[in-house]
GROMACS .gro file of N, CA, C and O in nm:
model
  488
    1VAL      N    1   0.722   1.320   0.697
    1VAL     CA    2   0.696   1.180   0.745
    1VAL      C    3   0.795   1.101   0.665
    1VAL      O    4   0.818   1.093   0.545
    2GLN      N    5   0.813   0.996   0.752
    2GLN     CA    6   0.906   0.879   0.694
    2GLN      C    7   0.828   0.768   0.682
    2GLN      O    8   0.754   0.740   0.790
    3LEU      N    9   0.843   0.662   0.595
    3LEU     CA   10   0.769   0.553   0.578
    3LEU      C   11   0.871   0.430   0.583
    3LEU      O   12   0.949   0.431   0.513
    4GLN      N   13   0.822   0.318   0.672
    4GLN     CA   14   0.895   0.202   0.655
    4GLN      C   15   0.819   0.081   0.630
    4GLN      O   16   0.733   0.041   0.727
    5ALA      N   17   0.818   0.020   0.532
    5ALA     CA   18   0.744  -0.091   0.508
    5ALA      C   19   0.796  -0.228   0.543
    5ALA      O   20   0.928  -0.236   0.534
    6SER      N   21   0.725  -0.322   0.577
    6SER     CA   22   0.775  -0.453   0.615
    6SER      C   23   0.663  -0.561   0.590
    6SER      O   24   0.554  -0.527   0.568
    7GLY      N   25   0.717  -0.686   0.613
    7GLY     CA   26   0.612  -0.778   0.597
    7GLY      C   27   0.608  -0.868   0.482
    7GLY      O   28   0.535  -0.975   0.468
    8GLY      N   29   0.701  -0.851   0.400
    8GLY     CA   30   0.706  -0.910   0.261
    8GLY      C   31   0.765  -1.044   0.271
    8GLY      O   32   0.829  -1.085   0.381
    9GLY      N   33   0.762  -1.138   0.183
    9GLY     CA   34   0.826  -1.267   0.195
    9GLY      C   35   0.774  -1.344   0.089
    9GLY      O   36   0.710  -1.313  -0.018
   10LEU      N   37   0.810  -1.487   0.096
   10LEU     CA   38   0.766  -1.591   0.013
   10LEU      C   39   0.643  -1.656   0.056
   10LEU      O   40   0.644  -1.697   0.157
   11VAL      N   41   0.544  -1.673  -0.033
   11VAL     CA   42   0.431  -1.721  -0.017
   11VAL      C   43   0.376  -1.828  -0.131
   11VAL      O   44   0.400  -1.781  -0.253
   12GLN      N   45   0.296  -1.934  -0.104
   12GLN     CA   46   0.239  -2.005  -0.216
   12GLN      C   47   0.118  -1.953  -0.264
   12GLN      O   48   0.060  -1.877  -0.175
   13ALA      N   49   0.091  -1.961  -0.394
   13ALA     CA   50  -0.035  -1.908  -0.444
   13ALA      C   51  -0.150  -1.962  -0.353
   13ALA      O   52  -0.162  -2.057  -0.300
   14GLY      N   53  -0.234  -1.869  -0.340
   14GLY     CA   54  -0.358  -1.895  -0.263
   14GLY      C   55  -0.328  -1.849  -0.099
   14GLY      O   56  -0.435  -1.832  -0.036
   15GLY      N   57  -0.214  -1.822  -0.092
   15GLY     CA   58  -0.191  -1.775   0.076
   15GLY      C   59  -0.207  -1.639   0.098
   15GLY      O   60  -0.253  -1.564   0.016
   16SER      N   61  -0.162  -1.588   0.219
   16SER     CA   62  -0.173  -1.464   0.264
   16SER      C   63  -0.057  -1.387   0.316
   16SER      O   64   0.020  -1.477   0.375
   17LEU      N   65  -0.068  -1.274   0.312
   17LEU     CA   66   0.043  -1.187   0.396
   17LEU      C   67  -0.003  -1.055   0.436
   17LEU      O   68  -0.108  -1.002   0.373
   18ARG      N   69   0.046  -1.004   0.532
   18ARG     CA   70   0.000  -0.873   0.587
   18ARG      C   71   0.104  -0.784   0.584
   18ARG      O   72   0.228  -0.802   0.646
   19LEU      N   73   0.118  -0.679   0.496
   19LEU     CA   74   0.227  -0.590   0.485
   19LEU      C   75   0.196  -0.467   0.597
   19LEU      O   76   0.066  -0.432   0.609
   20SER      N   77   0.307  -0.410   0.659
   20SER     CA   78   0.289  -0.298   0.736
   20SER      C   79   0.356  -0.178   0.699
   20SER      O   80   0.472  -0.212   0.641
   21CYS      N   81   0.334  -0.087   0.726
   21CYS     CA   82   0.395   0.054   0.698
   21CYS      C   83   0.386   0.144   0.830
   21CYS      O   84   0.274   0.199   0.859
   22ALA      N   85   0.505   0.173   0.881
   22ALA     CA   86   0.514   0.268   0.992
   22ALA      C   87   0.554   0.405   0.945
   22ALA      O   88   0.632   0.420   0.879
   23ALA      N   89   0.451   0.494   0.985
   23ALA     CA   90   0.464   0.633   0.919
   23ALA      C   91   0.505   0.723   1.069
   23ALA      O   92   0.429   0.722   1.160
   24SER      N   93   0.628   0.781   1.029
   24SER     CA   94   0.676   0.879   1.154
   24SER      C   95   0.627   1.026   1.093
   24SER      O   96   0.626   1.026   0.982
   25GLY      N   97   0.601   1.105   1.188
   25GLY     CA   98   0.573   1.244   1.166
   25GLY      C   99   0.425   1.254   1.175
   25GLY      O  100   0.363   1.160   1.207
   26ARG      N  101   0.385   1.372   1.137
   26ARG     CA  102   0.256   1.430   1.179
   26ARG      C  103   0.158   1.364   1.048
   26ARG      O  104   0.197   1.391   0.930
   27THR      N  105   0.041   1.320   1.089
   27THR     CA  106  -0.053   1.280   0.993
   27THR      C  107  -0.187   1.352   1.022
   27THR      O  108  -0.229   1.399   1.139
   28TYR      N  109  -0.261   1.375   0.918
   28TYR     CA  110  -0.397   1.486   0.925
   28TYR      C  111  -0.506   1.381   0.868
   28TYR      O  112  -0.481   1.298   0.779
   29SER      N  113  -0.628   1.427   0.920
   29SER     CA  114  -0.745   1.348   0.863
   29SER      C  115  -0.756   1.351   0.713
   29SER      O  116  -0.811   1.259   0.667
   30SER      N  117  -0.716   1.459   0.655
   30SER     CA  118  -0.746   1.475   0.524
   30SER      C  119  -0.626   1.391   0.433
   30SER      O  120  -0.634   1.379   0.298
   31HIS      N  121  -0.523   1.339   0.489
   31HIS     CA  122  -0.434   1.282   0.437
   31HIS      C  123  -0.468   1.130   0.352
   31HIS      O  124  -0.563   1.076   0.430
   32ILE      N  125  -0.421   1.099   0.250
   32ILE     CA  126  -0.424   0.985   0.190
   32ILE      C  127  -0.302   0.911   0.196
   32ILE      O  128  -0.216   0.959   0.149
   33MET      N  129  -0.309   0.789   0.252
   33MET     CA  130  -0.188   0.694   0.237
   33MET      C  131  -0.229   0.562   0.137
   33MET      O  132  -0.323   0.518   0.131
   34GLY      N  133  -0.120   0.543   0.091
   34GLY     CA  134  -0.134   0.447  -0.022
   34GLY      C  135  -0.032   0.321  -0.031
   34GLY      O  136   0.072   0.342   0.030
   35TRP      N  137  -0.056   0.230  -0.113
   35TRP     CA  138   0.033   0.121  -0.151
   35TRP      C  139   0.041   0.105  -0.284
   35TRP      O  140  -0.067   0.124  -0.368
   36PHE      N  141   0.153   0.101  -0.343
   36PHE     CA  142   0.179   0.067  -0.488
   36PHE      C  143   0.251  -0.056  -0.502
   36PHE      O  144   0.325  -0.097  -0.405
   37ARG      N  145   0.290  -0.105  -0.614
   37ARG     CA  146   0.372  -0.207  -0.640
   37ARG      C  147   0.426  -0.205  -0.771
   37ARG      O  148   0.378  -0.145  -0.864
   38GLN      N  149   0.553  -0.268  -0.788
   38GLN     CA  150   0.620  -0.275  -0.900
   38GLN      C  151   0.682  -0.417  -0.935
   38GLN      O  152   0.755  -0.443  -0.852
   39ALA      N  153   0.648  -0.478  -1.038
   39ALA     CA  154   0.688  -0.630  -1.056
   39ALA      C  155   0.817  -0.593  -1.155
   39ALA      O  156   0.826  -0.488  -1.245
   40PRO      N  157   0.910  -0.684  -1.164
   40PRO     CA  158   1.035  -0.668  -1.240
   40PRO      C  159   0.985  -0.650  -1.393
   40PRO      O  160   0.895  -0.735  -1.448
   41GLY      N  161   1.052  -0.550  -1.460
   41GLY     CA  162   1.013  -0.522  -1.590
   41GLY      C  163   0.873  -0.448  -1.622
   41GLY      O  164   0.844  -0.438  -1.747
   42MET      N  165   0.819  -0.417  -1.517
   42MET     CA  166   0.679  -0.376  -1.537
   42MET      C  167   0.669  -0.241  -1.474
   42MET      O  168   0.755  -0.180  -1.399
   43GLU      N  169   0.574  -0.156  -1.503
   43GLU     CA  170   0.555  -0.025  -1.462
   43GLU      C  171   0.489  -0.029  -1.318
   43GLU      O  172   0.422  -0.124  -1.280
   44ARG      N  173   0.496   0.068  -1.236
   44ARG     CA  174   0.456   0.091  -1.085
   44ARG      C  175   0.296   0.095  -1.110
   44ARG      O  176   0.248   0.145  -1.193
   45GLU      N  177   0.245   0.008  -1.017
   45GLU     CA  178   0.110   0.008  -1.020
   45GLU      C  179   0.035   0.039  -0.899
   45GLU      O  180   0.094   0.001  -0.772
   46PHE      N  181  -0.091   0.134  -0.900
   46PHE     CA  182  -0.158   0.167  -0.779
   46PHE      C  183  -0.222   0.043  -0.712
   46PHE      O  184  -0.268  -0.036  -0.794
   47VAL      N  185  -0.203   0.014  -0.592
   47VAL     CA  186  -0.275  -0.108  -0.531
   47VAL      C  187  -0.392  -0.059  -0.432
   47VAL      O  188  -0.505  -0.105  -0.469
   48ALA      N  189  -0.366   0.039  -0.355
   48ALA     CA  190  -0.479   0.061  -0.262
   48ALA      C  191  -0.447   0.207  -0.189
   48ALA      O  192  -0.328   0.244  -0.181
   49ALA      N  193  -0.553   0.290  -0.130
   49ALA     CA  194  -0.517   0.393  -0.062
   49ALA      C  195  -0.631   0.409   0.051
   49ALA      O  196  -0.741   0.340   0.045
   50ILE      N  197  -0.591   0.473   0.141
   50ILE     CA  198  -0.672   0.490   0.263
   50ILE      C  199  -0.686   0.630   0.301
   50ILE      O  200  -0.595   0.703   0.317
   51ARG      N  201  -0.819   0.682   0.325
   51ARG     CA  202  -0.804   0.818   0.394
   51ARG      C  203  -0.773   0.821   0.541
   51ARG      O  204  -0.851   0.725   0.608
   52TRP      N  205  -0.688   0.901   0.602
   52TRP     CA  206  -0.653   0.877   0.717
   52TRP      C  207  -0.767   0.908   0.826
   52TRP      O  208  -0.778   0.837   0.926
   53GLY      N  209  -0.826   1.022   0.815
   53GLY     CA  210  -0.956   1.031   0.891
   53GLY      C  211  -1.075   0.965   0.803
   53GLY      O  212  -1.095   0.998   0.708
   54GLY      N  213  -1.149   0.887   0.900
   54GLY     CA  214  -1.260   0.821   0.846
   54GLY      C  215  -1.239   0.677   0.792
   54GLY      O  216  -1.330   0.593   0.791
   55GLY      N  217  -1.121   0.659   0.731
   55GLY     CA  218  -1.067   0.517   0.678
   55GLY      C  219  -1.139   0.495   0.543
   55GLY      O  220  -1.122   0.376   0.523
   56ARG      N  221  -1.194   0.576   0.476
   56ARG     CA  222  -1.246   0.546   0.319
   56ARG      C  223  -1.129   0.474   0.263
   56ARG      O  224  -1.020   0.519   0.258
   57THR      N  225  -1.169   0.378   0.180
   57THR     CA  226  -1.075   0.308   0.108
   57THR      C  227  -1.086   0.286  -0.045
   57THR      O  228  -1.205   0.312  -0.100
   58TYR      N  229  -0.979   0.278  -0.114
   58TYR     CA  230  -0.988   0.280  -0.267
   58TYR      C  231  -0.893   0.176  -0.321
   58TYR      O  232  -0.787   0.157  -0.245
   59TYR      N  233  -0.923   0.100  -0.431
   59TYR     CA  234  -0.850  -0.026  -0.447
   59TYR      C  235  -0.828  -0.014  -0.609
   59TYR      O  236  -0.901   0.037  -0.674
   60GLY      N  237  -0.699  -0.064  -0.649
   60GLY     CA  238  -0.689  -0.078  -0.789
   60GLY      C  239  -0.776  -0.201  -0.857
   60GLY      O  240  -0.801  -0.299  -0.765
   61ASP      N  241  -0.812  -0.217  -0.976
   61ASP     CA  242  -0.892  -0.310  -1.025
   61ASP      C  243  -0.826  -0.438  -1.013
   61ASP      O  244  -0.896  -0.533  -0.990
   62SER      N  245  -0.700  -0.466  -1.015
   62SER     CA  246  -0.634  -0.589  -1.021
   62SER      C  247  -0.645  -0.669  -0.888
   62SER      O  248  -0.608  -0.783  -0.888
   63ILE      N  249  -0.673  -0.589  -0.783
   63ILE     CA  250  -0.671  -0.650  -0.654
   63ILE      C  251  -0.795  -0.650  -0.570
   63ILE      O  252  -0.809  -0.703  -0.479
   64MET      N  253  -0.889  -0.595  -0.646
   64MET     CA  254  -1.019  -0.569  -0.574
   64MET      C  255  -1.074  -0.707  -0.529
   64MET      O  256  -1.086  -0.808  -0.599
   65GLY      N  257  -1.117  -0.694  -0.399
   65GLY     CA  258  -1.180  -0.805  -0.334
   65GLY      C  259  -1.090  -0.906  -0.273
   65GLY      O  260  -1.110  -0.986  -0.192
   66ARG      N  261  -0.944  -0.913  -0.287
   66ARG     CA  262  -0.848  -0.974  -0.239
   66ARG      C  263  -0.761  -0.898  -0.134
   66ARG      O  264  -0.720  -0.989  -0.043
   67PHE      N  265  -0.748  -0.792  -0.150
   67PHE     CA  266  -0.664  -0.706  -0.064
   67PHE      C  267  -0.749  -0.603   0.013
   67PHE      O  268  -0.846  -0.558  -0.026
   68THR      N  269  -0.702  -0.582   0.144
   68THR     CA  270  -0.772  -0.475   0.234
   68THR      C  271  -0.677  -0.385   0.289
   68THR      O  272  -0.580  -0.443   0.363
   69ILE      N  273  -0.683  -0.268   0.279
   69ILE     CA  274  -0.582  -0.160   0.320
   69ILE      C  275  -0.663  -0.120   0.471
   69ILE      O  276  -0.789  -0.128   0.461
   70SER      N  277  -0.588  -0.080   0.551
   70SER     CA  278  -0.644  -0.061   0.679
   70SER      C  279  -0.537   0.042   0.756
   70SER      O  280  -0.410   0.052   0.716
   71ARG      N  281  -0.582   0.113   0.851
   71ARG     CA  282  -0.472   0.195   0.939
   71ARG      C  283  -0.514   0.196   1.086
   71ARG      O  284  -0.636   0.164   1.109
   72ASP      N  285  -0.400   0.229   1.151
   72ASP     CA  286  -0.426   0.237   1.308
   72ASP      C  287  -0.377   0.363   1.329
   72ASP      O  288  -0.256   0.415   1.323
   73THR      N  289  -0.469   0.476   1.366
   73THR     CA  290  -0.424   0.590   1.384
   73THR      C  291  -0.359   0.634   1.498
   73THR      O  292  -0.280   0.722   1.506
   74ALA      N  293  -0.369   0.533   1.604
   74ALA     CA  294  -0.301   0.548   1.731
   74ALA      C  295  -0.161   0.523   1.707
   74ALA      O  296  -0.077   0.575   1.777
   75GLU      N  297  -0.129   0.410   1.636
   75GLU     CA  298   0.007   0.356   1.621
   75GLU      C  299   0.077   0.424   1.494
   75GLU      O  300   0.184   0.386   1.460
   76ASN      N  301  -0.010   0.513   1.407
   76ASN     CA  302   0.044   0.566   1.286
   76ASN      C  303   0.109   0.443   1.193
   76ASN      O  304   0.208   0.458   1.152
   77MET      N  305   0.014   0.373   1.175
   77MET     CA  306   0.041   0.248   1.090
   77MET      C  307  -0.048   0.219   0.979
   77MET      O  308  -0.178   0.242   1.003
   78VAL      N  309  -0.012   0.186   0.873
   78VAL     CA  310  -0.088   0.138   0.761
   78VAL      C  311  -0.063  -0.008   0.705
   78VAL      O  312   0.055  -0.060   0.704
   79TYR      N  313  -0.165  -0.073   0.691
   79TYR     CA  314  -0.141  -0.220   0.655
   79TYR      C  315  -0.217  -0.249   0.537
   79TYR      O  316  -0.316  -0.181   0.474
   80LEU      N  317  -0.150  -0.368   0.455
   80LEU     CA  318  -0.215  -0.415   0.355
   80LEU      C  319  -0.228  -0.569   0.378
   80LEU      O  320  -0.125  -0.625   0.364
   81GLN      N  321  -0.354  -0.591   0.403
   81GLN     CA  322  -0.377  -0.755   0.402
   81GLN      C  323  -0.398  -0.801   0.279
   81GLN      O  324  -0.494  -0.764   0.195
   82MET      N  325  -0.325  -0.896   0.246
   82MET     CA  326  -0.332  -0.966   0.096
   82MET      C  327  -0.373  -1.113   0.111
   82MET      O  328  -0.302  -1.193   0.176
   83ASN      N  329  -0.481  -1.157   0.054
   83ASN     CA  330  -0.539  -1.291   0.041
   83ASN      C  331  -0.559  -1.322  -0.087
   83ASN      O  332  -0.546  -1.236  -0.197
   84SER      N  333  -0.556  -1.474  -0.092
   84SER     CA  334  -0.565  -1.537  -0.231
   84SER      C  335  -0.453  -1.487  -0.320
   84SER      O  336  -0.483  -1.458  -0.451
   85LEU      N  337  -0.348  -1.484  -0.284
   85LEU     CA  338  -0.234  -1.420  -0.363
   85LEU      C  339  -0.211  -1.511  -0.480
   85LEU      O  340  -0.220  -1.650  -0.477
   86LYS      N  341  -0.161  -1.462  -0.585
   86LYS     CA  342  -0.156  -1.527  -0.714
   86LYS      C  343   0.005  -1.479  -0.737
   86LYS      O  344   0.055  -1.386  -0.710
   87PRO      N  345   0.059  -1.568  -0.833
   87PRO     CA  346   0.200  -1.553  -0.880
   87PRO      C  347   0.208  -1.402  -0.933
   87PRO      O  348   0.337  -1.341  -0.921
   88GLU      N  349   0.116  -1.355  -1.008
   88GLU     CA  350   0.097  -1.218  -1.073
   88GLU      C  351   0.109  -1.106  -0.978
   88GLU      O  352   0.133  -0.985  -1.008
   89ASP      N  353   0.108  -1.160  -0.849
   89ASP     CA  354   0.110  -1.035  -0.747
   89ASP      C  355   0.249  -1.033  -0.677
   89ASP      O  356   0.278  -0.926  -0.609
   90THR      N  357   0.353  -1.106  -0.769
   90THR     CA  358   0.473  -1.084  -0.709
   90THR      C  359   0.538  -0.959  -0.757
   90THR      O  360   0.520  -0.911  -0.872
   91ALA      N  361   0.585  -0.885  -0.658
   91ALA     CA  362   0.632  -0.747  -0.688
   91ALA      C  363   0.698  -0.696  -0.556
   91ALA      O  364   0.689  -0.762  -0.452
   92THR      N  365   0.770  -0.577  -0.579
   92THR     CA  366   0.812  -0.490  -0.454
   92THR      C  367   0.698  -0.398  -0.427
   92THR      O  368   0.648  -0.335  -0.524
   93TYR      N  369   0.649  -0.407  -0.293
   93TYR     CA  370   0.543  -0.320  -0.261
   93TYR      C  371   0.592  -0.199  -0.188
   93TYR      O  372   0.668  -0.230  -0.086
   94TYR      N  373   0.544  -0.086  -0.201
   94TYR     CA  374   0.578   0.044  -0.138
   94TYR      C  375   0.467   0.101  -0.081
   94TYR      O  376   0.354   0.126  -0.142
   95CYS      N  377   0.482   0.158   0.048
   95CYS     CA  378   0.389   0.231   0.102
   95CYS      C  379   0.422   0.387   0.057
   95CYS      O  380   0.532   0.425   0.034
   96ALA      N  381   0.323   0.482   0.054
   96ALA     CA  382   0.344   0.622  -0.001
   96ALA      C  383   0.233   0.702   0.071
   96ALA      O  384   0.128   0.673   0.115
   97GLY      N  385   0.287   0.809   0.104
   97GLY     CA  386   0.192   0.929   0.155
   97GLY      C  387   0.268   1.045   0.208
   97GLY      O  388   0.393   1.042   0.226
   98PRO      N  389   0.186   1.138   0.260
   98PRO     CA  390   0.074   1.142   0.242
   98PRO      C  391   0.044   1.226   0.089
   98PRO      O  392   0.125   1.284   0.055
   99ALA      N  393  -0.075   1.184   0.051
   99ALA     CA  394  -0.107   1.278  -0.062
   99ALA      C  395  -0.241   1.374  -0.010
   99ALA      O  396  -0.300   1.326   0.084
  100MET      N  397  -0.267   1.485  -0.066
  100MET     CA  398  -0.362   1.576  -0.041
  100MET      C  399  -0.509   1.535  -0.080
  100MET      O  400  -0.614   1.601  -0.024
  101GLY      N  401  -0.524   1.430  -0.167
  101GLY     CA  402  -0.655   1.402  -0.194
  101GLY      C  403  -0.622   1.267  -0.274
  101GLY      O  404  -0.523   1.212  -0.282
  102LEU      N  405  -0.737   1.193  -0.300
  102LEU     CA  406  -0.735   1.054  -0.361
  102LEU      C  407  -0.665   1.072  -0.499
  102LEU      O  408  -0.715   1.174  -0.588
  103THR      N  409  -0.552   0.990  -0.519
  103THR     CA  410  -0.486   1.002  -0.640
  103THR      C  411  -0.420   0.853  -0.661
  103THR      O  412  -0.396   0.796  -0.583
  104TYR      N  413  -0.418   0.818  -0.798
  104TYR     CA  414  -0.342   0.702  -0.833
  104TYR      C  415  -0.190   0.713  -0.879
  104TYR      O  416  -0.138   0.631  -0.911
  105ARG      N  417  -0.152   0.829  -0.862
  105ARG     CA  418  -0.024   0.867  -0.922
  105ARG      C  419   0.075   0.886  -0.813
  105ARG      O  420   0.071   0.943  -0.703
  106TRP      N  421   0.196   0.795  -0.848
  106TRP     CA  422   0.292   0.790  -0.757
  106TRP      C  423   0.346   0.915  -0.712
  106TRP      O  424   0.381   0.931  -0.592
  107ASP      N  425   0.352   1.009  -0.812
  107ASP     CA  426   0.428   1.131  -0.785
  107ASP      C  427   0.353   1.232  -0.686
  107ASP      O  428   0.395   1.324  -0.639
  108ASP      N  429   0.198   1.184  -0.676
  108ASP     CA  430   0.127   1.300  -0.596
  108ASP      C  431   0.149   1.243  -0.437
  108ASP      O  432   0.096   1.331  -0.352
  109TYR      N  433   0.213   1.146  -0.412
  109TYR     CA  434   0.230   1.104  -0.289
  109TYR      C  435   0.370   1.173  -0.245
  109TYR      O  436   0.476   1.168  -0.314
  110THR      N  437   0.372   1.240  -0.143
  110THR     CA  438   0.495   1.322  -0.086
  110THR      C  439   0.610   1.230  -0.047
  110THR      O  440   0.735   1.270  -0.107
  111TYR      N  441   0.603   1.123   0.021
  111TYR     CA  442   0.704   1.034   0.046
  111TYR      C  443   0.684   0.883   0.026
  111TYR      O  444   0.564   0.846  -0.010
  112HIS      N  445   0.774   0.820   0.004
  112HIS     CA  446   0.772   0.672  -0.048
  112HIS      C  447   0.859   0.590   0.035
  112HIS      O  448   0.973   0.624   0.061
  113GLY      N  449   0.809   0.482   0.085
  113GLY     CA  450   0.918   0.384   0.154
  113GLY      C  451   0.994   0.309   0.076
  113GLY      O  452   0.977   0.307  -0.035
  114GLN      N  453   1.076   0.240   0.155
  114GLN     CA  454   1.206   0.172   0.061
  114GLN      C  455   1.139   0.038  -0.015
  114GLN      O  456   1.210  -0.013  -0.095
  115GLY      N  457   1.009  -0.004   0.007
  115GLY     CA  458   0.980  -0.116  -0.055
  115GLY      C  459   0.988  -0.256   0.027
  115GLY      O  460   1.093  -0.263   0.092
  116THR      N  461   0.910  -0.353   0.005
  116THR     CA  462   0.920  -0.474   0.068
  116THR      C  463   0.890  -0.583  -0.048
  116THR      O  464   0.765  -0.561  -0.106
  117LEU      N  465   0.962  -0.691  -0.067
  117LEU     CA  466   0.929  -0.779  -0.169
  117LEU      C  467   0.848  -0.894  -0.134
  117LEU      O  468   0.860  -0.965  -0.029
  118VAL      N  469   0.757  -0.913  -0.224
  118VAL     CA  470   0.662  -1.029  -0.220
  118VAL      C  471   0.665  -1.120  -0.330
  118VAL      O  472   0.653  -1.067  -0.428
  119THR      N  473   0.697  -1.239  -0.286
  119THR     CA  474   0.715  -1.345  -0.402
  119THR      C  475   0.605  -1.444  -0.374
  119THR      O  476   0.602  -1.502  -0.260
  120VAL      N  477   0.533  -1.465  -0.480
  120VAL     CA  478   0.437  -1.578  -0.473
  120VAL      C  479   0.461  -1.688  -0.572
  120VAL      O  480   0.472  -1.647  -0.703
  121SER      N  481   0.486  -1.804  -0.524
  121SER     CA  482   0.515  -1.928  -0.595
  121SER      C  483   0.396  -1.995  -0.641
  121SER      O  484   0.290  -2.008  -0.563
  122SER      N  485   0.391  -2.047  -0.743
  122SER     CA  486   0.280  -2.121  -0.811
  122SER      C  487   0.281  -2.279  -0.762
  122SER      O  488   0.380  -2.318  -0.717
   0.00000   0.00000   0.00000
């Protein structure tokens, strides 16, 4: 599986962005696809994950209620809709997958995309 993330950019606080992740290769219903982020000087943080089959979603505490992860199984795409953005959401966002079960650990995801930068101005 290869992952290509896109959709980052500069947005004002309170605004929205949608990140996209194109996944090439075979995906299975048991697979978990995820988004992580890393701000400058900070540790990498789990953002959200989704089960490929069924679409059950999981979120990190810091973004709960503001971000929505989704997937399009026909197009092999994973999305992260980010609303009510805050300056502290500024980070490089990475898509990752697959993992064989729900996990918040970066290393448990087999592949990692190159990252897309999101900058939220105050």
